[in-house]
mmCIF file of C-alpha atoms and ligand atoms in Angstrom:
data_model
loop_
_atom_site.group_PDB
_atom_site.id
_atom_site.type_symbol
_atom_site.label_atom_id
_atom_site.label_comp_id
_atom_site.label_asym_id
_atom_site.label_seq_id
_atom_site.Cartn_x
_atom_site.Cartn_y
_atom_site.Cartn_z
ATOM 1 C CA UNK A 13 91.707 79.627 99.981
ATOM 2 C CA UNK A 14 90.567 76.801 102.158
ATOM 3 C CA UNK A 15 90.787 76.227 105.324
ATOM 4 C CA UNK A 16 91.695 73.500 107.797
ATOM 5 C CA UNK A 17 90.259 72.880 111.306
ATOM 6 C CA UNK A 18 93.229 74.027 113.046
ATOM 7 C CA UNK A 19 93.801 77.105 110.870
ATOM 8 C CA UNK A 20 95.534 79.799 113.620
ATOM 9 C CA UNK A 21 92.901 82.991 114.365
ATOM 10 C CA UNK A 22 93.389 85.286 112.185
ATOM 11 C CA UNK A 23 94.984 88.669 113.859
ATOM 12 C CA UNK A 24 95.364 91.315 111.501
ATOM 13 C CA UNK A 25 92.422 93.326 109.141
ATOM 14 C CA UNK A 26 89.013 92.362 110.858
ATOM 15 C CA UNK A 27 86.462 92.825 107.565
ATOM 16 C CA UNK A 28 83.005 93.018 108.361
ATOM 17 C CA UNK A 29 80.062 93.401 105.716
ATOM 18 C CA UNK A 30 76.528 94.425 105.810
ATOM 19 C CA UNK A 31 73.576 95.532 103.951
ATOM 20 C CA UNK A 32 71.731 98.794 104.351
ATOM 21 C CA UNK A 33 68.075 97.558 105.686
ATOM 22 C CA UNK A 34 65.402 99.677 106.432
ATOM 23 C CA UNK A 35 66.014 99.507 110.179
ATOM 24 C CA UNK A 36 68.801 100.885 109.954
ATOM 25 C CA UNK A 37 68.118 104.664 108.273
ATOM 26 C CA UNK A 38 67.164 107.817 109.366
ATOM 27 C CA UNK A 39 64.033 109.470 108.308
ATOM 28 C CA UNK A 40 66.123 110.775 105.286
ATOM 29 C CA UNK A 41 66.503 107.151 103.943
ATOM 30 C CA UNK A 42 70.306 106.812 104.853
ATOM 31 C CA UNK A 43 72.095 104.977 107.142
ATOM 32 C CA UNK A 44 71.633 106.100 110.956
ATOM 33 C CA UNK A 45 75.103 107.502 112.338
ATOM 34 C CA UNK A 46 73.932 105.606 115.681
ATOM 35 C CA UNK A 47 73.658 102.504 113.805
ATOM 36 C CA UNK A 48 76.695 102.910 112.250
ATOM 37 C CA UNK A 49 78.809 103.693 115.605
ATOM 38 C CA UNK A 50 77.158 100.448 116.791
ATOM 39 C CA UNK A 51 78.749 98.472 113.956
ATOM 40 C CA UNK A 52 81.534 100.243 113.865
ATOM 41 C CA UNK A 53 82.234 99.417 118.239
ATOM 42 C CA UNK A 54 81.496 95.994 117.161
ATOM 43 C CA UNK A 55 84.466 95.527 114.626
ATOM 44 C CA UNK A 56 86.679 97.724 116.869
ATOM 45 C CA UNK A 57 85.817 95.109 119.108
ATOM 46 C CA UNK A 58 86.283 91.667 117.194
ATOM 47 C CA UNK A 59 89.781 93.706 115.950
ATOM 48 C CA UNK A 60 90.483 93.826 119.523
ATOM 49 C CA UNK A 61 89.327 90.414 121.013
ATOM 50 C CA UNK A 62 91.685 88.736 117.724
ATOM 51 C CA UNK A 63 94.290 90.936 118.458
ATOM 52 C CA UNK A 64 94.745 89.867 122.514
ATOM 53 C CA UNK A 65 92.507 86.585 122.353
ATOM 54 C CA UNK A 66 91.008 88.257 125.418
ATOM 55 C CA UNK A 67 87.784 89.796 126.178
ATOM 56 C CA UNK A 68 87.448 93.093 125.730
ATOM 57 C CA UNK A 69 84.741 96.215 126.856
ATOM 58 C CA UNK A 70 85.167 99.808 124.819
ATOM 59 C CA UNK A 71 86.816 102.588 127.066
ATOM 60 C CA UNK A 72 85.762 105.262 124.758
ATOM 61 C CA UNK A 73 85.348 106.091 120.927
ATOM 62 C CA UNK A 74 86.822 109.121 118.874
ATOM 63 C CA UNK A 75 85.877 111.798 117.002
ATOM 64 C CA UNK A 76 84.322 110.087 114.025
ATOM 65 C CA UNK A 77 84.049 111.661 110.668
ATOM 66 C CA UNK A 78 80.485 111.015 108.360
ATOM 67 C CA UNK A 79 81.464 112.364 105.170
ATOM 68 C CA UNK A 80 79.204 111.007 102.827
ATOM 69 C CA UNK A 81 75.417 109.460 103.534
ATOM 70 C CA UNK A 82 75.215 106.004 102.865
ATOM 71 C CA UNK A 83 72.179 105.176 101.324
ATOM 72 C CA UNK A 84 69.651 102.382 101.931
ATOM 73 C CA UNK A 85 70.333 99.161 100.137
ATOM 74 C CA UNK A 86 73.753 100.180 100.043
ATOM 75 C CA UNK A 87 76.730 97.236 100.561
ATOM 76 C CA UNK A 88 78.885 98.748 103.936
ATOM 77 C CA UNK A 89 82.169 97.219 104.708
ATOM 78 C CA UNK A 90 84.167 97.564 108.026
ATOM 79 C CA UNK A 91 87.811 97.469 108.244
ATOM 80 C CA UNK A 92 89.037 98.012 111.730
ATOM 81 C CA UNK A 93 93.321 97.704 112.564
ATOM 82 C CA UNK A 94 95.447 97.628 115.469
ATOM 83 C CA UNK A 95 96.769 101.200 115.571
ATOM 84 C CA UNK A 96 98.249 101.549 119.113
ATOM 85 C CA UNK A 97 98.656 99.422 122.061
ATOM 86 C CA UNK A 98 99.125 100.034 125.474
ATOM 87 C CA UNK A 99 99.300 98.138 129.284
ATOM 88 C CA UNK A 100 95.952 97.248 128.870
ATOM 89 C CA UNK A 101 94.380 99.136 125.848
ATOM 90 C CA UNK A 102 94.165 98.855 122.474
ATOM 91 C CA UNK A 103 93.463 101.491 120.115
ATOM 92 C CA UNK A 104 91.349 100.361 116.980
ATOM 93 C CA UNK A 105 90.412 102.498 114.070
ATOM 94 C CA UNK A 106 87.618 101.713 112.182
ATOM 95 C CA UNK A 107 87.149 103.009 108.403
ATOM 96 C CA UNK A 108 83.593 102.422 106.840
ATOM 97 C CA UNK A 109 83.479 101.957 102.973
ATOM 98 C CA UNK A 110 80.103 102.164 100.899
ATOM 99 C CA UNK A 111 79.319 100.860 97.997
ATOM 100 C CA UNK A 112 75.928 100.938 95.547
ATOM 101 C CA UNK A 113 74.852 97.172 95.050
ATOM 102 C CA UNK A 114 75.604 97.240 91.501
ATOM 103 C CA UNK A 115 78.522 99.401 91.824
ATOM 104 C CA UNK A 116 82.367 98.975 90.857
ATOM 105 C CA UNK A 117 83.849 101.376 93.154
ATOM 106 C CA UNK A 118 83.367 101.872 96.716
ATOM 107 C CA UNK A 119 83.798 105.339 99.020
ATOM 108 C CA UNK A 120 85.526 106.161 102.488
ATOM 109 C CA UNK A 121 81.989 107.360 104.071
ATOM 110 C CA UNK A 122 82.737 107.059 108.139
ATOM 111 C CA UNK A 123 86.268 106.582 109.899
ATOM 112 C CA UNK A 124 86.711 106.656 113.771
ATOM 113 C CA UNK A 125 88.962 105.017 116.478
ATOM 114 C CA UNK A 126 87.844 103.521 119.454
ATOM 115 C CA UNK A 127 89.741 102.278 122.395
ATOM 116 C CA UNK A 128 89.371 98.776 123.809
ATOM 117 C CA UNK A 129 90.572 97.469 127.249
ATOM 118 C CA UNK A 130 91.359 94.189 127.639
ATOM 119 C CA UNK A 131 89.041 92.691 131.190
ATOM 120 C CA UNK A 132 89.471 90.260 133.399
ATOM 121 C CA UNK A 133 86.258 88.334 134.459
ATOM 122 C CA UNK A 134 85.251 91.007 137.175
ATOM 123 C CA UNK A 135 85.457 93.275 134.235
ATOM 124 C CA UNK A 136 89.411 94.788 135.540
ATOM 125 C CA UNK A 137 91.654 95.655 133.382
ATOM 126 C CA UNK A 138 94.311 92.987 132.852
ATOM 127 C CA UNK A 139 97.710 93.735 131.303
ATOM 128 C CA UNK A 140 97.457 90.512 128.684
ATOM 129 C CA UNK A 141 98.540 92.701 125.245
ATOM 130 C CA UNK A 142 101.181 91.958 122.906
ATOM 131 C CA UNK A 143 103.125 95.465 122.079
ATOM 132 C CA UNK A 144 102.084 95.849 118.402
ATOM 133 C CA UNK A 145 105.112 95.684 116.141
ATOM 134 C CA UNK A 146 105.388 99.121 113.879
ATOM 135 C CA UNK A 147 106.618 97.678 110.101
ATOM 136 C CA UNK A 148 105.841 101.075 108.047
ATOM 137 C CA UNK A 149 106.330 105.056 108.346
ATOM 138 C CA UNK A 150 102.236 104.791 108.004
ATOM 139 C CA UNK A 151 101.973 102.616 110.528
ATOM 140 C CA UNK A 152 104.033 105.040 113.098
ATOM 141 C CA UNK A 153 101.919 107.753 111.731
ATOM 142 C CA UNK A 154 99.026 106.155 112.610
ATOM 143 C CA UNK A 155 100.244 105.147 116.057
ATOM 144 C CA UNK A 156 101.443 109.068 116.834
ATOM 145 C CA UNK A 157 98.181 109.798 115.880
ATOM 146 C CA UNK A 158 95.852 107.350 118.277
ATOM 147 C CA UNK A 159 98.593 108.023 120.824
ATOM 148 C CA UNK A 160 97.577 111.876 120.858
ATOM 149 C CA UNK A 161 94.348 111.328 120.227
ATOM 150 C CA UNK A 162 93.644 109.019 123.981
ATOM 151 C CA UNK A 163 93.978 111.134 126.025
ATOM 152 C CA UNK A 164 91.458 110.594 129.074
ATOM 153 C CA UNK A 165 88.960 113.112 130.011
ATOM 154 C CA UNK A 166 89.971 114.227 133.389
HETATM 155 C C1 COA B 223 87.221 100.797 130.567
HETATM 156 C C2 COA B 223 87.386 100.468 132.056
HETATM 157 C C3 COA B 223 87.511 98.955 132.224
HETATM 158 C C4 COA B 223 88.670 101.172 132.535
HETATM 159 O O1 COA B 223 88.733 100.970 133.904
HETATM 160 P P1 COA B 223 89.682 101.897 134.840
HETATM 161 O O2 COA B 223 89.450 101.503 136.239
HETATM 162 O O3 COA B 223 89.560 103.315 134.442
HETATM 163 O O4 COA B 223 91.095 101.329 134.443
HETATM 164 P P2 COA B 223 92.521 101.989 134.394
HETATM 165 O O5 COA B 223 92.555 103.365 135.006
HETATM 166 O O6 COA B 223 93.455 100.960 134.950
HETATM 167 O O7 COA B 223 92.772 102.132 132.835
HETATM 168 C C5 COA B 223 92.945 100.964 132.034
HETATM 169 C C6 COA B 223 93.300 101.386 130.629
HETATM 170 O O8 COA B 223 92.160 101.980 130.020
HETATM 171 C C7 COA B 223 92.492 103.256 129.500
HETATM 172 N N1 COA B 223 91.306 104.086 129.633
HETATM 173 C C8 COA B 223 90.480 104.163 130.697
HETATM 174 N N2 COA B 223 89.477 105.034 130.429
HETATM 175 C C9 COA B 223 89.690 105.498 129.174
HETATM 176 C C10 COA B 223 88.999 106.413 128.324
HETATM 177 N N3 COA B 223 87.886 107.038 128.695
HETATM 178 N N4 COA B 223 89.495 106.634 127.091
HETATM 179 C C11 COA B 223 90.617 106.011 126.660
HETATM 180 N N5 COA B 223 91.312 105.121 127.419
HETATM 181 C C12 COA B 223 90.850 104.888 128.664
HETATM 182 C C13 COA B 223 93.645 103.737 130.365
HETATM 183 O O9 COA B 223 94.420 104.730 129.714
HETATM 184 C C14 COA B 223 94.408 102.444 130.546
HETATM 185 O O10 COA B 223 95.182 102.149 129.393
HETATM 186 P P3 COA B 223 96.625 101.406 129.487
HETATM 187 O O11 COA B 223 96.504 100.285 130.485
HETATM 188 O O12 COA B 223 96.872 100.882 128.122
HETATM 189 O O13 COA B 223 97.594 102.446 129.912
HETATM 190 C C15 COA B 223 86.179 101.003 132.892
HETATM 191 O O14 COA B 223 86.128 102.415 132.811
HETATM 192 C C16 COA B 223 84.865 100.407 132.454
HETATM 193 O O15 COA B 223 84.529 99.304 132.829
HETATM 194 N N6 COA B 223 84.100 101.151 131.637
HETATM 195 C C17 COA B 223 82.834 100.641 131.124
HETATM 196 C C18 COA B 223 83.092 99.807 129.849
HETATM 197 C C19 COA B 223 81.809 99.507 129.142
HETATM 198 O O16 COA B 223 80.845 99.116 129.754
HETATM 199 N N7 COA B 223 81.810 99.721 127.813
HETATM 200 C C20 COA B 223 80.636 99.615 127.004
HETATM 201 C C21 COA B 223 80.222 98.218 126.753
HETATM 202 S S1 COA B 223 81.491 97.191 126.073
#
């Protein structure tokens, strides 16, 4: 598909992709989790900053699952979503998929959701969010569930 100058951002399914370098393993040759929470902040983040058109900082991130190593060389793709919004938040979750560089199928290695607030310049939160419009049963199920999950830490 091409695309024109004036082609409206693009709000929905931020896709990021990378490649497994050296840098970025543990001494076991897989992928560092640290590295991959880093990556993983940054999507939640570009998911967040399309979703408001408005800077963003990360309040916090959630428990995130590593279920499978993802080994050096391997292709990584990020897929981060709008799952929940609030006054000034937004609740992102973040699914990393692996796959082998000669590979036909890919696997769920890493999900997590992190919460982004929206900033004003002085770094305040500003109320600038768009209520997120809920078009499937999976799509409320995912909202209960980042709506249970932020709670603050008192
Ligand atoms: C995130 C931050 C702006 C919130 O500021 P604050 O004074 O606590 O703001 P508020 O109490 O008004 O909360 C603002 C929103 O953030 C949410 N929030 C604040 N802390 C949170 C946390 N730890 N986890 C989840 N949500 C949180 C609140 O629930 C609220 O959401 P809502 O407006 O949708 O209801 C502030 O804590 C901050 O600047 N943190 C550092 C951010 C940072 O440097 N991140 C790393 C680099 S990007």
């Amino acid at each position: 598909m091409s695309e024109t100058p004036d082609t409206p951002c693009f709000c929905g399914e931020t896709r990021m992709c990378e490649i497994v370098f050296p840098e970025d393993t543990n001494p076991h040759n897989t992928m560092f989790g640290g590295r991959a929470l880093q990556l993983m902040d940054k999507a939640a983040g570009v998911a967040a900053t399309r979703y408001c058109h408005h800077p963003v900082v990360t309040a916090s991130s959630d428990r995130t699952n590593f279920t499978v190593p993802i080994p050096q060389g391997a292709i990584i793709e990020f897929v981060a979503r709008v799952v929940y919004t609030g006054r000034t938040s937004i609740v992102v979750k973040v699914e990393l998929f692996c796959e082998g560089a000669l590979a036909t199928h890919r696997t769920l290695a890493t999900a997590g959701y992190f919460t982004m607030v929206a900033v004003d310049a002085n770094l305040k939160p500003i109320p600038v969010i768009e209520p997120l419009v809920i078009e499937s049963d999976e799509a409320q199920a995912e909202w209960d569930a980042a709506k249970r999950m932020r709670g603050r830490p008192k």
